[in-house]
């Protein structure tokens, strides 16, 4: 079994983990109802996409 010859320093360990940070999810606002939505998806609150009604909502 392989055993490390030297202890991994804090700097080397942190440099290796520098690319593992999380990115915030992208979001935009719906042009129809101004609700926050995920880009390139149907709006969950009003059911529109690119100005067209895709899903008929029950509250309308």
mmCIF file of C-alpha atoms in Angstrom:
data_model
loop_
_atom_site.group_PDB
_atom_site.id
_atom_site.type_symbol
_atom_site.label_atom_id
_atom_site.label_comp_id
_atom_site.label_asym_id
_atom_site.label_seq_id
_atom_site.Cartn_x
_atom_site.Cartn_y
_atom_site.Cartn_z
ATOM 1 C CA UNK A 1 0.000 0.000 0.000
ATOM 2 C CA UNK A 2 1.319 3.448 -0.912
ATOM 3 C CA UNK A 3 2.192 5.713 1.999
ATOM 4 C CA UNK A 4 2.910 9.454 1.640
ATOM 5 C CA UNK A 5 6.555 10.342 2.189
ATOM 6 C CA UNK A 6 5.786 13.856 3.477
ATOM 7 C CA UNK A 7 2.818 15.518 5.170
ATOM 8 C CA UNK A 8 0.686 17.550 2.763
ATOM 9 C CA UNK A 9 1.047 21.200 3.765
ATOM 10 C CA UNK A 10 -1.917 23.512 4.294
ATOM 11 C CA UNK A 11 -0.924 25.651 1.309
ATOM 12 C CA UNK A 12 -0.664 22.709 -1.097
ATOM 13 C CA UNK A 13 -3.940 21.252 0.159
ATOM 14 C CA UNK A 14 -5.751 24.585 -0.220
ATOM 15 C CA UNK A 15 -4.286 25.223 -3.682
ATOM 16 C CA UNK A 16 -5.601 21.857 -4.805
ATOM 17 C CA UNK A 17 -9.073 22.632 -3.449
ATOM 18 C CA UNK A 18 -9.208 26.124 -4.994
ATOM 19 C CA UNK A 19 -11.262 24.865 -7.969
ATOM 20 C CA UNK A 20 -13.841 23.013 -5.872
ATOM 21 C CA UNK A 21 -15.858 26.074 -4.877
ATOM 22 C CA UNK A 22 -19.590 26.135 -5.539
ATOM 23 C CA UNK A 23 -21.112 28.504 -8.080
ATOM 24 C CA UNK A 24 -24.394 30.274 -7.493
ATOM 25 C CA UNK A 25 -27.240 29.033 -9.708
ATOM 26 C CA UNK A 26 -28.196 31.347 -12.558
ATOM 27 C CA UNK A 27 -31.543 33.100 -12.316
ATOM 28 C CA UNK A 28 -33.519 35.688 -14.228
ATOM 29 C CA UNK A 29 -36.897 37.375 -13.916
ATOM 30 C CA UNK A 30 -39.961 36.441 -15.923
ATOM 31 C CA UNK A 31 -40.876 39.274 -18.327
ATOM 32 C CA UNK A 32 -44.580 38.489 -17.851
ATOM 33 C CA UNK A 33 -44.956 38.284 -14.055
ATOM 34 C CA UNK A 34 -41.469 39.348 -12.778
ATOM 35 C CA UNK A 35 -41.112 36.141 -10.745
ATOM 36 C CA UNK A 36 -37.599 34.669 -10.385
ATOM 37 C CA UNK A 37 -37.071 31.817 -12.863
ATOM 38 C CA UNK A 38 -34.294 29.580 -14.146
ATOM 39 C CA UNK A 39 -33.068 30.623 -17.623
ATOM 40 C CA UNK A 40 -34.427 28.661 -20.627
ATOM 41 C CA UNK A 41 -37.267 27.147 -18.576
ATOM 42 C CA UNK A 42 -41.019 27.677 -18.350
ATOM 43 C CA UNK A 43 -42.011 30.128 -15.611
ATOM 44 C CA UNK A 44 -43.401 28.166 -12.657
ATOM 45 C CA UNK A 45 -45.819 30.894 -11.572
ATOM 46 C CA UNK A 46 -47.431 31.998 -14.861
ATOM 47 C CA UNK A 47 -46.508 29.159 -17.275
ATOM 48 C CA UNK A 48 -45.068 31.312 -20.074
ATOM 49 C CA UNK A 49 -41.895 30.883 -22.111
ATOM 50 C CA UNK A 50 -40.646 33.501 -24.609
ATOM 51 C CA UNK A 51 -43.966 35.335 -24.432
ATOM 52 C CA UNK A 52 -46.130 32.273 -25.202
ATOM 53 C CA UNK A 53 -48.408 30.529 -22.708
ATOM 54 C CA UNK A 54 -47.206 26.931 -22.469
ATOM 55 C CA UNK A 55 -48.952 25.760 -19.298
ATOM 56 C CA UNK A 56 -52.430 26.931 -18.383
ATOM 57 C CA UNK A 57 -52.438 27.865 -14.700
ATOM 58 C CA UNK A 58 -55.422 27.212 -12.436
ATOM 59 C CA UNK A 59 -55.534 30.650 -10.812
ATOM 60 C CA UNK A 60 -56.274 32.529 -14.053
#
